[in-house]
Amino acid sequence: MKKAKIGVIGTGSISDIYLSSPNTFLNYDITGVADLNIKRAEEQAVKHHIPFAGTVSDLLAKDEIDLIVNLTIPGAHADVSIKALQAGKHVYSEKPLATTYSEGLRVIEKALQQGLQVGVAPDTFLGAGLQTCRYLLDKGVIGEPIGASAFMLGKGPESWHPNPEFFYKQGAGPLFDLGPYYLTALVSLLGPVKKAVSMNQITVPEREITSQPFAGKKIKVEVPTYVSSLLQFGNGVNATFMTSFDVWNTKLPKIEIYGTEGTLILPDPNGFDGPVYYMNQETTGWQEASLISTLSGNCRGIGLADMISGIEEGRPYLCSGKLGLHVLELMEKIIESSDTERFVELNTQCEKPKPLANPHKLYQHLA
Ligand SMILES: NC(=O)c1ccc[n+]([C@@H]2O[C@H](COP(=O)([O-])OP(=O)(O)OC[C@H]3O[C@@H](n4cnc5c(N)ncnc54)[C@H](O)[C@@H]3O)[C@@H](O)[C@H]2O)c1
């Protein structure tokens, strides 16, 4: 198999895991990096033995690069992805696809125009934990799903992220930053969402950074930090979904799915591991499920590997632009519902992604 040549734009906090991922996945090499901060791009290139570091336009001018991985901040995602598509490269973008639905649509339409592909993170739903949930649901261990609940409640990233300001700007906040993990997991298991209603608030309008190097700097909060929503899926399942950066602690589960015959407890969707628990009439209490794959630990890059193999084989890939656009529209509609105090219907649809097939073809440790 010919390895795809990848360029990475954005060499900040999350870049290490992507830049080391060719050690894990079989079908790509990273041959160049770029960042507005060229020094950071150069340092990351040296650290990960990548032959080229430079400006975005110099990276995009390289003919041998097939696909750009976009690891910039959310506010730059759409522009950087569109530039990459204009330069004739496929794109795999970190979440969210863009900060607004209309910008996200622009990215997808540009790709269509150019005959290129767009993939969108998160890819955690391809990990051992959530793929096991998919297997159990398809086997009917909890019967037909009727309801779900999902809770992402925490205190915000200003105590640990080195540059946390963007988390409180458009395109982030608890909903747009961590919501994609929960919503992508739910859509991958239950299919697309039909309508949403919510109540939201900005609890503290100004927050203080406590991490280095910007400790003491104030951040003006521009997005809701406490979001309570109800979602109705196309298959009739009703879900309760809360996200917040205002909560000190909680004992609520991450995600549960309720069925006609039992209950399934999902693992943290911001990870690839288990544990997965279920109960039904045949179990005595909660049963921990054996995981059906070994894709655990930090496997960021599996979605990219699957996309590359999908392009090569002419088959749909799982972290699709359509799924990313649906999740983006859903998040926007959750905010709109609170602003307008009414239920909001979604316009986009996407297919429930198929289970990940043949991970051993992509994954070094299983090859
Ligand atoms: N940090 C995490 O734990 C984490 C986890 C999963 C996903 N993500 C996602 O990854 C993306 C990046 O997050 P991060 O934490 O690495 O952010 P970061 O702020 O640490 O890094 C972003 C980098 O992008 C560069 N950049 C910004 N705009 C650019 C532009 N127009 N052109 C070129 N470079 C540009 C910045 O200079 C910076 O080096 C975000 O979408 C975030 O949601 C982050």
PDB file of N, CA, C and O in Angstrom, residues 20 22 34 37 74 87 131 139 141-142 144 156 161 186 205 217 221 225 227 231 239 248 269 272 301 307 363:
ATOM      1  N   SER A  20       2.986  12.018  16.273  1.00  0.00           N
ATOM      2  CA  SER A  20       3.586  10.704  16.551  1.00  0.00           C
ATOM      3  C   SER A  20       2.717   9.557  16.021  1.00  0.00           C
ATOM      4  O   SER A  20       3.114   8.399  16.078  1.00  0.00           O
ATOM      5  N   PRO A  22       1.954   8.379  13.009  1.00  0.00           N
ATOM      6  CA  PRO A  22       2.428   7.437  11.989  1.00  0.00           C
ATOM      7  C   PRO A  22       3.184   6.251  12.587  1.00  0.00           C
ATOM      8  O   PRO A  22       3.364   5.234  11.927  1.00  0.00           O
ATOM      9  N   ALA A  34       3.051  23.291   9.537  1.00  0.00           N
ATOM     10  CA  ALA A  34       3.031  24.759   9.434  1.00  0.00           C
ATOM     11  C   ALA A  34       2.244  25.319  10.606  1.00  0.00           C
ATOM     12  O   ALA A  34       1.372  24.637  11.164  1.00  0.00           O
ATOM     13  N   ASN A  37       2.843  30.484  14.114  1.00  0.00           N
ATOM     14  CA  ASN A  37       4.042  30.596  14.932  1.00  0.00           C
ATOM     15  C   ASN A  37       5.104  29.626  14.367  1.00  0.00           C
ATOM     16  O   ASN A  37       5.134  28.446  14.707  1.00  0.00           O
ATOM     17  N   PRO A  74     -10.475  26.568  16.722  1.00  0.00           N
ATOM     18  CA  PRO A  74     -11.751  26.472  16.008  1.00  0.00           C
ATOM     19  C   PRO A  74     -12.039  27.677  15.100  1.00  0.00           C
ATOM     20  O   PRO A  74     -12.520  27.507  13.975  1.00  0.00           O
ATOM     21  N   ALA A  87      -5.996  24.472  -2.553  1.00  0.00           N
ATOM     22  CA  ALA A  87      -4.668  24.044  -3.012  1.00  0.00           C
ATOM     23  C   ALA A  87      -4.683  22.589  -3.490  1.00  0.00           C
ATOM     24  O   ALA A  87      -3.627  22.024  -3.795  1.00  0.00           O
ATOM     25  N   GLN A 131     -16.988   1.226  20.183  1.00  0.00           N
ATOM     26  CA  GLN A 131     -17.290   0.167  19.198  1.00  0.00           C
ATOM     27  C   GLN A 131     -17.920  -1.044  19.900  1.00  0.00           C
ATOM     28  O   GLN A 131     -18.760  -1.733  19.325  1.00  0.00           O
ATOM     29  N   LYS A 139     -26.507  -6.110  18.700  1.00  0.00           N
ATOM     30  CA  LYS A 139     -26.905  -7.461  19.134  1.00  0.00           C
ATOM     31  C   LYS A 139     -28.221  -7.453  19.904  1.00  0.00           C
ATOM     32  O   LYS A 139     -28.782  -8.495  20.226  1.00  0.00           O
ATOM     33  N   VAL A 141     -28.743  -6.283  23.087  1.00  0.00           N
ATOM     34  CA  VAL A 141     -28.682  -6.637  24.512  1.00  0.00           C
ATOM     35  C   VAL A 141     -29.557  -5.739  25.388  1.00  0.00           C
ATOM     36  O   VAL A 141     -29.911  -6.145  26.493  1.00  0.00           O
ATOM     37  N   ILE A 142     -29.876  -4.535  24.920  1.00  0.00           N
ATOM     38  CA  ILE A 142     -30.815  -3.706  25.709  1.00  0.00           C
ATOM     39  C   ILE A 142     -32.137  -3.510  24.947  1.00  0.00           C
ATOM     40  O   ILE A 142     -32.909  -2.603  25.242  1.00  0.00           O
ATOM     41  N   GLU A 144     -34.694  -2.354  22.052  1.00  0.00           N
ATOM     42  CA  GLU A 144     -34.732  -1.132  21.225  1.00  0.00           C
ATOM     43  C   GLU A 144     -34.426   0.082  22.093  1.00  0.00           C
ATOM     44  O   GLU A 144     -35.074   0.273  23.133  1.00  0.00           O
ATOM     45  N   GLY A 156     -13.789  23.684  33.423  1.00  0.00           N
ATOM     46  CA  GLY A 156     -13.164  24.502  32.380  1.00  0.00           C
ATOM     47  C   GLY A 156     -11.660  24.302  32.310  1.00  0.00           C
ATOM     48  O   GLY A 156     -11.049  23.806  33.255  1.00  0.00           O
ATOM     49  N   HIS A 161      -4.781  24.293  30.406  1.00  0.00           N
ATOM     50  CA  HIS A 161      -4.363  24.530  29.011  1.00  0.00           C
ATOM     51  C   HIS A 161      -3.437  25.747  28.972  1.00  0.00           C
ATOM     52  O   HIS A 161      -3.717  26.762  29.609  1.00  0.00           O
ATOM     53  N   LEU A 186     -23.280   9.711  20.361  1.00  0.00           N
ATOM     54  CA  LEU A 186     -24.719   9.403  20.334  1.00  0.00           C
ATOM     55  C   LEU A 186     -25.221   9.213  18.903  1.00  0.00           C
ATOM     56  O   LEU A 186     -25.974   8.276  18.618  1.00  0.00           O
ATOM     57  N   PRO A 205     -19.232  35.982  33.652  1.00  0.00           N
ATOM     58  CA  PRO A 205     -18.861  36.659  32.397  1.00  0.00           C
ATOM     59  C   PRO A 205     -17.362  36.869  32.200  1.00  0.00           C
ATOM     60  O   PRO A 205     -16.914  37.081  31.082  1.00  0.00           O
ATOM     61  N   LYS A 217      -4.246  36.464  33.694  1.00  0.00           N
ATOM     62  CA  LYS A 217      -4.931  37.147  32.585  1.00  0.00           C
ATOM     63  C   LYS A 217      -6.437  36.844  32.630  1.00  0.00           C
ATOM     64  O   LYS A 217      -6.837  35.721  32.930  1.00  0.00           O
ATOM     65  N   VAL A 221     -15.907  35.971  28.671  1.00  0.00           N
ATOM     66  CA  VAL A 221     -16.631  34.772  28.234  1.00  0.00           C
ATOM     67  C   VAL A 221     -17.700  35.186  27.218  1.00  0.00           C
ATOM     68  O   VAL A 221     -18.554  36.021  27.510  1.00  0.00           O
ATOM     69  N   THR A 225     -21.763  28.793  29.215  1.00  0.00           N
ATOM     70  CA  THR A 225     -20.926  27.826  29.932  1.00  0.00           C
ATOM     71  C   THR A 225     -21.775  26.817  30.713  1.00  0.00           C
ATOM     72  O   THR A 225     -21.229  25.957  31.401  1.00  0.00           O
ATOM     73  N   VAL A 227     -25.187  24.569  29.701  1.00  0.00           N
ATOM     74  CA  VAL A 227     -26.123  24.280  28.600  1.00  0.00           C
ATOM     75  C   VAL A 227     -26.913  23.020  28.949  1.00  0.00           C
ATOM     76  O   VAL A 227     -26.336  21.950  29.131  1.00  0.00           O
ATOM     77  N   LEU A 231     -32.854  16.375  23.273  1.00  0.00           N
ATOM     78  CA  LEU A 231     -32.689  16.080  21.848  1.00  0.00           C
ATOM     79  C   LEU A 231     -33.669  14.975  21.464  1.00  0.00           C
ATOM     80  O   LEU A 231     -33.844  14.020  22.223  1.00  0.00           O
ATOM     81  N   ALA A 239     -33.218  12.225  24.316  1.00  0.00           N
ATOM     82  CA  ALA A 239     -32.016  12.277  25.153  1.00  0.00           C
ATOM     83  C   ALA A 239     -31.957  13.584  25.922  1.00  0.00           C
ATOM     84  O   ALA A 239     -32.390  14.635  25.431  1.00  0.00           O
ATOM     85  N   TRP A 248     -18.157  22.128  39.760  1.00  0.00           N
ATOM     86  CA  TRP A 248     -16.969  21.702  40.519  1.00  0.00           C
ATOM     87  C   TRP A 248     -16.748  20.210  40.432  1.00  0.00           C
ATOM     88  O   TRP A 248     -15.634  19.729  40.290  1.00  0.00           O
ATOM     89  N   PRO A 269     -16.652   9.447  26.282  1.00  0.00           N
ATOM     90  CA  PRO A 269     -16.503   9.493  24.820  1.00  0.00           C
ATOM     91  C   PRO A 269     -15.303  10.326  24.372  1.00  0.00           C
ATOM     92  O   PRO A 269     -14.993  10.363  23.186  1.00  0.00           O
ATOM     93  N   PHE A 272     -10.743   6.382  24.083  1.00  0.00           N
ATOM     94  CA  PHE A 272     -10.928   5.224  23.203  1.00  0.00           C
ATOM     95  C   PHE A 272     -11.207   3.934  23.978  1.00  0.00           C
ATOM     96  O   PHE A 272     -11.467   2.902  23.383  1.00  0.00           O
ATOM     97  N   GLY A 301      -6.087   9.604  15.368  1.00  0.00           N
ATOM     98  CA  GLY A 301      -5.457   9.292  14.085  1.00  0.00           C
ATOM     99  C   GLY A 301      -6.167   8.124  13.423  1.00  0.00           C
ATOM    100  O   GLY A 301      -6.090   7.968  12.207  1.00  0.00           O
ATOM    101  N   MET A 307     -10.042   7.284   6.930  1.00  0.00           N
ATOM    102  CA  MET A 307     -10.396   8.171   5.809  1.00  0.00           C
ATOM    103  C   MET A 307      -9.477   7.908   4.612  1.00  0.00           C
ATOM    104  O   MET A 307      -9.938   7.784   3.471  1.00  0.00           O
ATOM    105  N   TYR A 363      -3.872  -0.514  11.693  1.00  0.00           N
ATOM    106  CA  TYR A 363      -3.343  -0.318  13.030  1.00  0.00           C
ATOM    107  C   TYR A 363      -2.103  -1.166  13.219  1.00  0.00           C
ATOM    108  O   TYR A 363      -2.147  -2.398  13.128  1.00  0.00           O
TER     109      TYR A 363
END
